[in-house]
Amino acid sequence: MCGTGRFMSPINYSVTGLEELRNVTCADILLRYLELEGVEYVFGVSGGTIIAILQSLQKSSAVKFIMVKHEGGASFMADMYARVSGKLGVCLSTAGPGATNMLTGVACANQDRVPLLAITGQPSTHTIGKGAVQESSGFGIDTVGIYGQFTGASNSIMDAAVFQQILTKTLRLAQSEYRQAVHVSIPSNVSSTVFPRFAVHTHRKQYRASHTAFDPELINRAASLLATARNPVILIGSAFSDPDAGAALQTIAETLECPVAATPKGKGAFPESHPLSLGVFGFAGNLSAKKYLRSKDIDLLLVIGSRLGEWTTESWDPRIFPTHYLIQIDYDSRNIGQNFPVSLGIVGDINRAVRELAGQLKKQTSSASLEIRVQRERDHKNRQHKVVTLKEKTGLYQHPEKMTSDQTPLKPQRLIRDLNECLERDAVILADAGNAYAWALHYLTINPPQRFVIALGFASMGHAAAGVIGAALAAPGRQTIAVVGDGSMLMNGSEVHTAVEYGIPVVWLVLNDAGWGMVAHGNRAVIGEELSARFTATVDFA
């Protein structure tokens, strides 16, 4: 099928900022835009309705197709690739069951506000309503409608004439202020439509804007409140994509002698070996963080990159609310004040906001009068003493004696301690759903440039078992490890074959307790027995 020429008269491409392509399909145009986005990999499973896209992938020197063993693995890999690289994650499947198989990983990304593009095929528009195999329109299994419930946007591109318009809008939505997963369904005859000449953008800034702006006056106000607070605490809720922002956070903490706790998703954004680190607060949190944040004498809480959800706040524990000020910095305005009323909300790029806050804080503290500086120095010493004393008295860990136990079977506490000793300085560690979450969050010590990645929003089992491959591709040359339970490994362990096939160096650390361990513990706590939680046949993963 041939499309009409996009431009019928000569175009001055140097003026318009457009690039002319000749004799290209819609699939070729799709690949060109993925290249503009810096996408390096597309994860998926082959199928008849996406042949044109696979052909374009085969021709591309910039984007590589990773053929996985299950579409669910593809979406988990795309999700983790996006989290670690900071780029758009892309997964691809054929129509019908291919699309539905891919859905859970897409939902996982959307719940944690990860920019991800899910592309699904669809039978030709000429067959709509005729009962075509795997028909995915409203006359069959309506994949666009299904994905619409789990993504920020779901569209079917039914006409090649609007292909570019819908595609660029979808890319904008994925990477807008409200980062999210998005979906496009492309019928086979649309993806294979040929344009004799077609104009595409030469840079992504031409079709989508960056979202870095924030009000500098609010940064100044936040710096003033921090500088005058008697007992401030910082709660960091996400990793930084910019290493300079991590250094800026450390500058803020050290300028104020202010303790820092991390949410489960923010673990490792601030070095956990630092004297001012309290460890993790929230699910599977460290004892020192829980004790300090519940002390009821915190007058200012600075929250960076967290909506303060259930996992983060231990079911919205009111004891963490400060006596005077709650400052919240987030890229998404919908997160500000969502669960706790704020004194000051700052919306914008988190990396830049933290850098600006560090600079403004140093200015304000250095220009203060001698009397004020002396008083602040006393406050700083008091806070430093309080943190050191608390950590010595309370400690970080539950059952620290088990971390050195020689008991067999090996205690998970000991296993995680031994893993800590094996981590390289820039290792990337993923923890899967279940007890693996808890052991890794509580007992691992993460220091930048090490990276800890956890998908808590949807808490999908098997996401790290498969997603670690995407993480490894996003961080070439870095040690990449997935801490998983046997249940999660059984769900997506087939992707070990994918890692072997493409020569991707990955380590799976499998905590084998012969069942659904977290379910077993929960059932024991609620009903006094492990109901339907243990396997009768164990698996030797070695």
Coordinates of C-alpha atoms in Angstrom, one line a residue:
M1 CA 0.0 0.0 0.0
C2 CA 1.3 3.5 -0.9
G3 CA 0.5 6.6 1.1
T4 CA 0.1 10.0 -0.4
G5 CA 3.2 12.3 -0.4
R6 CA 3.3 14.2 2.8
F7 CA 4.5 17.3 1.0
M8 CA 3.6 18.1 -2.6
S9 CA 5.8 21.2 -3.0
P10 CA 9.5 21.7 -2.3
I11 CA 10.3 22.2 1.4
N12 CA 13.3 24.1 2.8
Y13 CA 14.2 21.5 5.4
S14 CA 17.0 23.6 7.0
V15 CA 14.5 26.2 7.9
T16 CA 11.7 23.9 9.1
G17 CA 14.0 21.6 11.1
L18 CA 12.6 18.6 9.2
E19 CA 14.4 15.7 7.6
E20 CA 13.1 14.2 4.3
L21 CA 12.8 10.4 4.1
R22 CA 12.1 8.6 0.8
N23 CA 10.2 5.4 0.2
V24 CA 9.6 4.7 3.9
T25 CA 6.9 2.7 5.7
C26 CA 5.1 3.8 8.8
A27 CA 7.2 1.2 10.6
D28 CA 10.4 3.0 9.3
I29 CA 9.0 6.3 10.6
L30 CA 8.3 4.7 14.0
L31 CA 11.9 3.5 14.2
R32 CA 13.2 7.0 13.2
Y33 CA 11.3 8.5 16.2
L34 CA 12.6 5.8 18.5
E35 CA 16.1 6.7 17.4
L36 CA 15.4 10.4 18.1
E37 CA 14.3 9.4 21.6
G38 CA 17.7 7.6 22.2
V39 CA 16.0 4.2 22.4
E40 CA 18.6 1.5 22.1
Y41 CA 16.5 -1.7 22.5
V42 CA 13.0 -2.9 21.8
F43 CA 11.9 -6.0 23.8
G44 CA 9.3 -8.3 22.4
V45 CA 8.1 -11.5 20.7
S46 CA 7.6 -11.8 17.0
G47 CA 4.2 -12.2 15.3
G48 CA 2.4 -11.9 12.0
T49 CA 0.8 -8.5 12.6
I50 CA 4.1 -6.8 13.3
I51 CA 6.2 -8.0 10.4
A52 CA 6.7 -4.6 9.0
I53 CA 8.0 -3.3 12.3
L54 CA 10.3 -6.3 12.7
Q55 CA 11.7 -5.6 9.2
S56 CA 12.4 -2.0 10.1
L57 CA 14.1 -3.1 13.3
Q58 CA 16.3 -5.5 11.3
K59 CA 17.4 -2.5 9.1
S60 CA 18.1 -0.2 12.1
S61 CA 21.7 0.2 13.2
A62 CA 20.7 2.2 16.3
V63 CA 17.8 0.2 17.8
K64 CA 18.2 -3.6 18.5
F65 CA 15.4 -6.0 18.9
I66 CA 15.7 -8.3 21.9
M67 CA 13.5 -11.3 21.2
V68 CA 12.3 -12.6 24.6
K69 CA 10.5 -15.8 25.6
H70 CA 7.2 -14.3 26.9
E71 CA 5.6 -10.9 26.2
G72 CA 5.4 -10.3 30.0
G73 CA 9.1 -10.6 30.2
A74 CA 9.4 -8.0 27.4
S75 CA 7.4 -5.4 29.3
F76 CA 9.3 -6.0 32.5
M77 CA 12.6 -5.6 30.6
A78 CA 11.4 -2.4 29.0
D79 CA 10.3 -1.1 32.4
M80 CA 13.6 -1.8 34.0
Y81 CA 15.6 -0.5 31.0
A82 CA 13.7 2.8 31.4
R83 CA 14.3 3.0 35.2
V84 CA 18.0 2.4 35.0
S85 CA 18.8 4.3 31.7
G86 CA 16.4 7.2 32.2
K87 CA 15.3 6.7 28.6
L88 CA 12.0 5.6 27.1
G89 CA 11.4 1.9 27.5
V90 CA 9.8 0.1 24.5
C91 CA 8.1 -3.3 24.2
L92 CA 6.5 -4.9 21.2
S93 CA 4.0 -7.7 20.7
T94 CA 1.6 -9.1 18.1
A95 CA -2.2 -8.8 18.5
G96 CA -4.5 -10.7 20.8
P97 CA -2.8 -12.9 23.4
G98 CA 0.6 -11.2 22.7
A99 CA -0.9 -7.9 23.7
T100 CA -2.6 -9.3 26.8
N101 CA 0.5 -11.2 27.9
M102 CA 2.4 -7.9 27.9
L103 CA -0.1 -6.0 30.0
T104 CA 1.2 -6.7 33.6
G105 CA 4.6 -5.2 33.0
V106 CA 3.1 -2.2 31.3
A107 CA 0.8 -1.7 34.3
C108 CA 3.8 -2.0 36.6
A109 CA 5.6 0.8 34.7
N110 CA 2.6 3.0 34.7
Q111 CA 1.9 2.6 38.4
D112 CA 5.5 3.7 39.2
R113 CA 5.4 6.6 36.6
V114 CA 8.0 5.0 34.3
P115 CA 8.0 6.3 30.7
L116 CA 7.2 3.3 28.5
L117 CA 5.8 2.8 25.1
A118 CA 3.9 -0.5 24.4
I119 CA 3.4 -1.3 20.7
T120 CA 0.9 -4.0 19.7
G121 CA 0.0 -5.2 16.3
Q122 CA -3.5 -5.6 14.9
P123 CA -4.9 -7.4 11.9
S124 CA -5.5 -5.3 8.8
T125 CA -8.2 -2.6 8.9
H126 CA -9.8 -4.4 5.9
T127 CA -10.7 -7.3 8.2
I128 CA -12.3 -5.4 11.1
G129 CA -15.5 -7.1 12.1
K130 CA -14.9 -10.1 9.9
G131 CA -13.6 -12.4 12.7
A132 CA -9.9 -12.3 11.7
V133 CA -7.5 -14.3 13.8
Q134 CA -6.6 -12.4 17.0
E135 CA -8.7 -9.4 16.0
S136 CA -8.0 -6.7 18.5
S137 CA -10.6 -4.1 17.5
G138 CA -13.8 -3.4 19.3
F139 CA -15.3 -6.4 17.4
G140 CA -12.8 -8.8 19.0
I141 CA -10.6 -8.5 22.1
D142 CA -10.4 -4.7 22.4
T143 CA -6.8 -4.2 23.3
V144 CA -7.0 -0.5 23.0
G145 CA -9.8 -0.4 25.5
I146 CA -8.0 -2.9 27.8
Y147 CA -4.7 -0.9 27.7
G148 CA -6.6 2.3 28.3
Q149 CA -7.4 1.1 31.8
F150 CA -3.7 0.5 32.6
T151 CA -1.9 3.3 30.8
G152 CA -2.0 7.1 30.5
A153 CA -3.0 6.9 26.9
S154 CA -4.0 4.1 24.5
N155 CA -4.7 4.6 20.8
S156 CA -5.1 2.7 17.6
I157 CA -3.6 4.3 14.5
M158 CA -6.1 3.2 11.9
D159 CA -4.9 5.5 9.1
A160 CA -1.4 6.1 7.9
A161 CA -2.2 9.7 7.2
V162 CA -2.3 10.5 10.9
F163 CA 0.5 8.1 11.9
Q164 CA 3.0 10.8 12.8
Q165 CA 0.5 13.0 14.6
I166 CA -0.7 10.2 16.9
L167 CA 2.8 8.8 17.4
T168 CA 4.4 12.1 18.5
K169 CA 1.5 12.9 20.7
T170 CA 1.9 9.5 22.4
L171 CA 5.6 10.1 22.9
R172 CA 4.9 13.5 24.5
L173 CA 2.4 11.9 26.9
A174 CA 4.8 9.2 27.9
Q175 CA 7.5 11.7 28.9
S176 CA 5.4 14.6 30.1
E177 CA 5.3 16.0 33.6
Y178 CA 3.1 13.0 34.5
R179 CA 5.5 10.3 33.2
Q180 CA 3.6 7.2 32.3
A181 CA 3.2 4.1 30.2
V182 CA 1.4 4.6 26.9
H183 CA 0.1 2.2 24.2
V184 CA -0.4 2.3 20.4
S185 CA -2.0 -0.4 18.4
I186 CA -1.0 -0.5 14.7
P187 CA -2.8 -2.6 12.1
S188 CA -0.6 -4.5 9.8
N189 CA -1.6 -2.6 6.7
V190 CA -0.9 0.7 8.4
S191 CA 2.6 -0.2 9.6
S192 CA 3.5 -1.4 6.0
T193 CA 2.1 1.6 4.2
V194 CA 4.8 3.2 2.0
F195 CA 5.3 7.0 1.6
P196 CA 7.3 8.1 -1.5
R197 CA 8.5 11.1 0.6
F198 CA 8.0 11.9 4.2
A199 CA 9.2 14.6 6.6
V200 CA 10.2 13.8 10.2
H201 CA 11.6 16.0 13.0
T202 CA 15.3 16.2 13.4
H203 CA 15.2 16.5 17.2
R204 CA 12.8 15.4 19.9
K205 CA 12.6 19.0 21.2
Q206 CA 10.6 19.8 18.1
Y207 CA 7.6 17.7 19.1
R208 CA 7.8 17.6 22.9
A209 CA 9.0 19.9 25.6
S210 CA 11.2 19.3 28.6
H211 CA 9.7 19.8 32.1
T212 CA 12.4 21.4 34.3
A213 CA 10.7 24.6 35.4
F214 CA 10.0 25.5 39.0
D215 CA 9.5 28.7 40.9
P216 CA 12.8 29.9 42.2
E217 CA 11.1 31.9 45.0
L218 CA 9.8 28.6 46.4
I219 CA 13.4 27.2 46.4
N220 CA 14.5 30.3 48.3
R221 CA 11.7 29.8 50.8
A222 CA 12.5 26.2 51.3
A223 CA 16.2 27.1 51.9
S224 CA 15.1 29.6 54.5
L225 CA 12.9 27.2 56.3
L226 CA 15.6 24.5 56.3
A227 CA 18.3 26.9 57.5
T228 CA 16.2 28.0 60.5
A229 CA 14.7 24.6 61.5
R230 CA 15.8 23.1 64.8
N231 CA 15.3 19.5 63.9
P232 CA 14.8 18.9 60.2
V233 CA 14.8 15.5 58.4
I234 CA 15.0 14.7 54.7
L235 CA 13.0 11.8 53.2
I236 CA 14.2 10.9 49.7
G237 CA 11.7 9.0 47.6
S238 CA 13.4 8.2 44.3
A239 CA 16.8 7.7 42.7
F240 CA 18.4 10.6 40.9
S241 CA 19.1 10.3 37.2
D242 CA 21.8 13.0 37.5
P243 CA 24.8 12.2 39.8
D244 CA 25.2 15.9 40.5
A245 CA 21.8 15.9 42.2
G246 CA 22.9 13.1 44.5
A247 CA 26.0 15.1 45.4
A248 CA 23.8 18.1 46.0
L249 CA 21.6 16.2 48.4
Q250 CA 24.7 15.2 50.3
T251 CA 25.7 18.9 50.4
I252 CA 22.3 19.8 51.8
A253 CA 22.5 17.1 54.5
E254 CA 26.1 18.0 55.5
T255 CA 25.5 21.8 55.4
L256 CA 22.7 21.3 58.0
E257 CA 24.0 18.1 59.7
C258 CA 20.5 16.9 58.8
P259 CA 19.7 13.2 58.9
V260 CA 18.4 11.5 55.7
A261 CA 16.0 8.6 55.5
A262 CA 15.0 6.9 52.3
T263 CA 11.7 5.4 51.1
P264 CA 12.0 1.8 49.7
K265 CA 12.1 3.3 46.2
G266 CA 14.7 5.9 47.3
K267 CA 17.1 3.4 48.9
G268 CA 20.6 4.2 47.8
A269 CA 20.0 7.8 46.5
F270 CA 21.8 8.9 49.6
P271 CA 24.9 6.9 50.7
E272 CA 23.7 4.4 53.4
S273 CA 27.2 4.3 54.9
H274 CA 27.1 8.0 55.5
P275 CA 26.9 9.0 59.2
L276 CA 23.8 11.0 58.6
S277 CA 21.9 8.2 56.9
L278 CA 19.1 6.7 58.9
G279 CA 18.5 3.9 56.4
V280 CA 15.1 3.0 54.9
F281 CA 11.8 4.2 56.4
G282 CA 8.6 2.4 55.4
F283 CA 8.1 -1.2 54.4
A284 CA 11.0 -3.4 55.7
G285 CA 12.6 -0.2 57.0
N286 CA 15.6 0.1 59.3
L287 CA 15.1 0.5 63.1
S288 CA 17.0 3.8 63.3
A289 CA 14.8 5.4 60.6
K290 CA 11.6 4.3 62.2
K291 CA 12.6 5.5 65.6
Y292 CA 13.8 8.9 64.4
L293 CA 10.9 9.7 62.2
R294 CA 8.4 8.7 64.8
S295 CA 10.0 10.8 67.5
K296 CA 7.3 13.5 67.3
D297 CA 9.9 16.3 67.7
I298 CA 10.8 16.8 64.0
D299 CA 9.9 20.4 63.1
L300 CA 10.5 20.1 59.3
L301 CA 10.3 17.2 56.9
L302 CA 11.6 17.7 53.4
V303 CA 10.2 15.1 51.1
I304 CA 11.8 14.6 47.7
G305 CA 10.2 12.6 45.0
S306 CA 7.6 10.7 47.0
R307 CA 3.8 10.9 47.1
L308 CA 3.9 9.4 50.6
G309 CA 2.0 6.3 49.8
E310 CA 1.3 3.2 51.9
W311 CA 4.6 1.4 51.4
T312 CA 6.5 4.6 52.2
T313 CA 4.7 5.8 55.3
E314 CA 3.9 2.5 57.0
S315 CA 0.2 2.9 56.2
W316 CA 0.2 6.7 56.5
D317 CA 1.5 6.7 60.1
P318 CA 0.6 10.2 61.5
R319 CA 3.6 10.2 63.8
I320 CA 5.9 11.1 60.9
F321 CA 4.1 14.4 60.3
P322 CA 6.3 17.3 61.4
T323 CA 5.4 19.8 64.1
H324 CA 5.8 22.8 61.8
Y325 CA 6.6 22.4 58.1
L326 CA 6.3 19.7 55.4
I327 CA 8.1 20.6 52.2
Q328 CA 7.4 18.4 49.2
I329 CA 9.4 18.5 45.9
D330 CA 8.1 16.4 43.0
Y331 CA 7.9 16.4 39.2
D332 CA 4.2 15.6 39.3
S333 CA 1.9 18.2 40.8
R334 CA -0.7 15.5 41.6
N335 CA 1.7 14.1 44.2
I336 CA 1.9 17.4 46.2
G337 CA -0.3 17.2 49.3
Q338 CA -1.9 13.9 48.1
N339 CA -1.7 12.2 51.5
F340 CA -0.4 14.8 54.0
P341 CA -1.0 18.6 53.9
V342 CA 2.1 20.5 52.8
S343 CA 3.5 23.9 53.9
L344 CA 5.4 24.3 50.7
G345 CA 5.0 22.3 47.4
I346 CA 7.6 22.6 44.6
V347 CA 6.9 21.1 41.2
G348 CA 9.6 20.6 38.6
D349 CA 12.6 18.5 37.7
I350 CA 13.7 16.9 40.9
N351 CA 17.4 16.8 39.9
R352 CA 17.6 20.5 39.1
A353 CA 15.5 21.5 42.1
V354 CA 17.8 19.7 44.5
R355 CA 20.9 21.3 42.9
E356 CA 19.3 24.7 43.2
L357 CA 18.3 24.1 46.8
A358 CA 21.8 23.1 47.7
G359 CA 23.2 26.3 46.2
Q360 CA 20.7 28.6 47.8
L361 CA 21.1 27.0 51.2
K362 CA 24.9 27.5 51.1
K363 CA 24.3 31.2 50.2
Q364 CA 21.9 31.7 53.0
T365 CA 24.0 30.0 55.7
S366 CA 27.2 31.8 54.7
S367 CA 25.5 35.2 54.7
A368 CA 23.9 34.8 58.2
S369 CA 25.1 36.9 61.1
L370 CA 27.7 35.6 63.5
E371 CA 25.1 35.2 66.3
I372 CA 22.8 33.1 64.0
R373 CA 25.8 31.0 62.7
V374 CA 26.8 30.2 66.3
Q375 CA 23.3 29.1 67.2
R376 CA 23.0 27.0 64.1
E377 CA 26.3 25.4 64.8
R378 CA 25.0 24.3 68.2
D379 CA 21.9 23.0 66.6
H380 CA 24.0 21.1 64.0
K381 CA 26.1 19.5 66.8
N382 CA 23.0 18.5 68.7
R383 CA 21.5 16.8 65.6
Q384 CA 24.8 15.1 64.8
H385 CA 24.9 13.7 68.4
K386 CA 21.3 12.7 68.3
V387 CA 21.8 10.7 65.1
V388 CA 25.0 9.0 66.3
T389 CA 23.5 8.1 69.7
L390 CA 20.2 6.8 68.2
K391 CA 22.1 4.5 65.7
E392 CA 24.3 3.2 68.4
K393 CA 21.5 2.5 70.8
T394 CA 18.8 1.3 68.4
G395 CA 20.9 -0.1 65.5
L396 CA 19.8 -0.5 61.9
Y397 CA 18.8 -4.1 61.7
Q398 CA 16.4 -6.6 63.2
H399 CA 18.1 -9.8 64.3
P400 CA 21.7 -8.6 63.4
E401 CA 23.1 -11.8 64.9
K402 CA 21.6 -13.7 61.9
M403 CA 23.8 -11.8 59.5
T404 CA 26.8 -13.8 60.7
S405 CA 25.0 -17.1 61.4
D406 CA 26.6 -20.3 60.1
Q407 CA 23.3 -22.1 60.4
T408 CA 22.1 -24.3 57.5
P409 CA 20.0 -23.8 55.4
L410 CA 21.7 -20.5 55.0
K411 CA 19.8 -17.6 56.7
P412 CA 18.7 -14.9 54.2
Q413 CA 20.2 -12.3 56.5
R414 CA 23.6 -13.9 56.1
L415 CA 23.1 -14.3 52.4
I416 CA 22.4 -10.6 51.9
R417 CA 25.4 -9.6 54.1
D418 CA 27.6 -11.8 52.0
L419 CA 26.1 -10.3 48.8
N420 CA 27.0 -6.8 50.2
E421 CA 30.7 -7.9 50.3
C422 CA 30.6 -9.0 46.7
L423 CA 29.0 -5.8 45.2
E424 CA 31.1 -3.7 42.9
R425 CA 31.2 0.1 43.5
D426 CA 28.7 0.7 40.6
A427 CA 26.6 -2.4 40.9
V428 CA 22.9 -2.4 39.9
I429 CA 20.7 -4.5 42.2
L430 CA 17.0 -5.3 41.6
A431 CA 14.8 -6.9 44.2
D432 CA 11.7 -8.9 43.2
A433 CA 8.3 -9.0 44.9
G434 CA 7.8 -11.1 48.0
N435 CA 10.3 -11.7 50.9
A436 CA 13.1 -10.7 48.5
Y437 CA 11.8 -7.2 48.8
A438 CA 12.2 -7.3 52.6
W439 CA 15.5 -8.9 52.9
A440 CA 17.1 -6.6 50.3
L441 CA 15.6 -3.4 51.6
H442 CA 16.5 -4.1 55.2
Y443 CA 19.9 -5.7 55.0
L444 CA 21.6 -4.4 51.9
T445 CA 23.8 -1.3 52.1
I446 CA 23.7 0.8 49.0
N447 CA 26.1 3.7 48.2
P448 CA 26.1 5.7 45.0
P449 CA 27.1 5.1 42.2
Q450 CA 25.5 1.7 43.2
R451 CA 21.9 1.6 42.2
F452 CA 19.0 -0.2 43.9
V453 CA 15.8 -0.7 41.8
I454 CA 12.5 -1.9 43.2
A455 CA 9.0 -1.9 41.6
L456 CA 6.6 -1.4 44.5
G457 CA 3.6 0.4 42.9
F458 CA 2.1 -2.7 41.3
A459 CA 4.3 -5.2 43.2
S460 CA 4.3 -7.6 40.3
M461 CA 6.0 -11.0 41.0
G462 CA 8.6 -11.8 38.4
H463 CA 9.4 -8.3 37.4
A464 CA 13.0 -8.4 38.5
A465 CA 13.5 -12.0 37.3
A466 CA 12.9 -10.8 33.8
G467 CA 13.6 -7.1 34.2
V468 CA 17.2 -7.5 35.2
I469 CA 18.0 -8.2 31.6
G470 CA 16.7 -4.7 30.6
A471 CA 18.6 -3.2 33.6
A472 CA 21.9 -4.9 32.4
L473 CA 21.4 -3.5 28.9
A474 CA 20.8 0.0 30.3
A475 CA 24.0 -0.2 32.4
P476 CA 26.6 -2.0 30.2
G477 CA 29.8 -3.0 32.0
R478 CA 28.2 -2.8 35.4
Q479 CA 27.5 -5.7 37.7
T480 CA 23.8 -6.4 37.5
I481 CA 22.1 -8.7 40.1
A482 CA 18.5 -9.7 40.7
V483 CA 17.5 -10.8 44.2
V484 CA 14.5 -13.0 43.6
G485 CA 12.4 -15.6 45.4
D486 CA 11.8 -19.1 43.9
G487 CA 8.2 -18.2 43.2
S488 CA 9.2 -15.2 41.1
M489 CA 11.9 -17.1 39.4
L490 CA 9.5 -19.8 38.4
M491 CA 7.2 -17.1 36.8
N492 CA 9.9 -15.6 34.5
G493 CA 12.9 -17.8 34.8
S494 CA 12.5 -18.7 31.1
E495 CA 14.2 -15.4 30.3
V496 CA 17.5 -16.9 31.5
H497 CA 17.5 -18.3 28.0
T498 CA 17.2 -14.7 26.6
A499 CA 20.3 -13.6 28.6
V500 CA 22.3 -16.6 27.4
E501 CA 21.1 -16.1 23.8
Y502 CA 22.3 -12.4 23.7
G503 CA 25.3 -12.8 25.9
I504 CA 23.9 -10.5 28.6
P505 CA 25.9 -10.8 31.9
V506 CA 23.3 -11.1 34.7
V507 CA 23.3 -12.8 38.1
W508 CA 20.1 -14.2 39.7
L509 CA 20.3 -14.7 43.5
V510 CA 17.4 -17.0 44.2
L511 CA 16.1 -17.2 47.8
N512 CA 14.5 -20.6 47.7
D513 CA 12.0 -21.2 50.5
A514 CA 9.9 -23.7 48.5
G515 CA 6.8 -21.6 48.1
W516 CA 5.2 -18.2 48.3
G517 CA 7.1 -17.1 51.4
M518 CA 5.5 -13.7 52.0
V519 CA 2.0 -15.2 51.5
A520 CA 2.9 -17.9 54.0
H521 CA 4.0 -15.4 56.6
G522 CA 0.9 -13.3 56.0
N523 CA -1.4 -16.3 56.3
R524 CA 0.3 -17.4 59.5
A525 CA -0.2 -13.9 61.0
V526 CA -3.9 -13.6 60.0
I527 CA -5.3 -17.2 60.3
G528 CA -2.5 -19.1 62.0
E529 CA -1.6 -21.4 59.1
E530 CA 0.2 -21.4 55.8
L531 CA -2.8 -21.8 53.6
S532 CA -2.0 -22.7 49.9
A533 CA 1.5 -21.2 50.2
R534 CA 4.0 -24.0 49.9
F535 CA 5.2 -26.1 47.0
T536 CA 5.2 -29.9 47.4
A537 CA 7.9 -30.3 44.8
T538 CA 10.9 -28.1 45.2
V539 CA 13.1 -26.8 42.4
D540 CA 16.9 -27.0 42.3
F541 CA 17.7 -23.8 40.4
A542 CA 21.4 -24.6 40.4

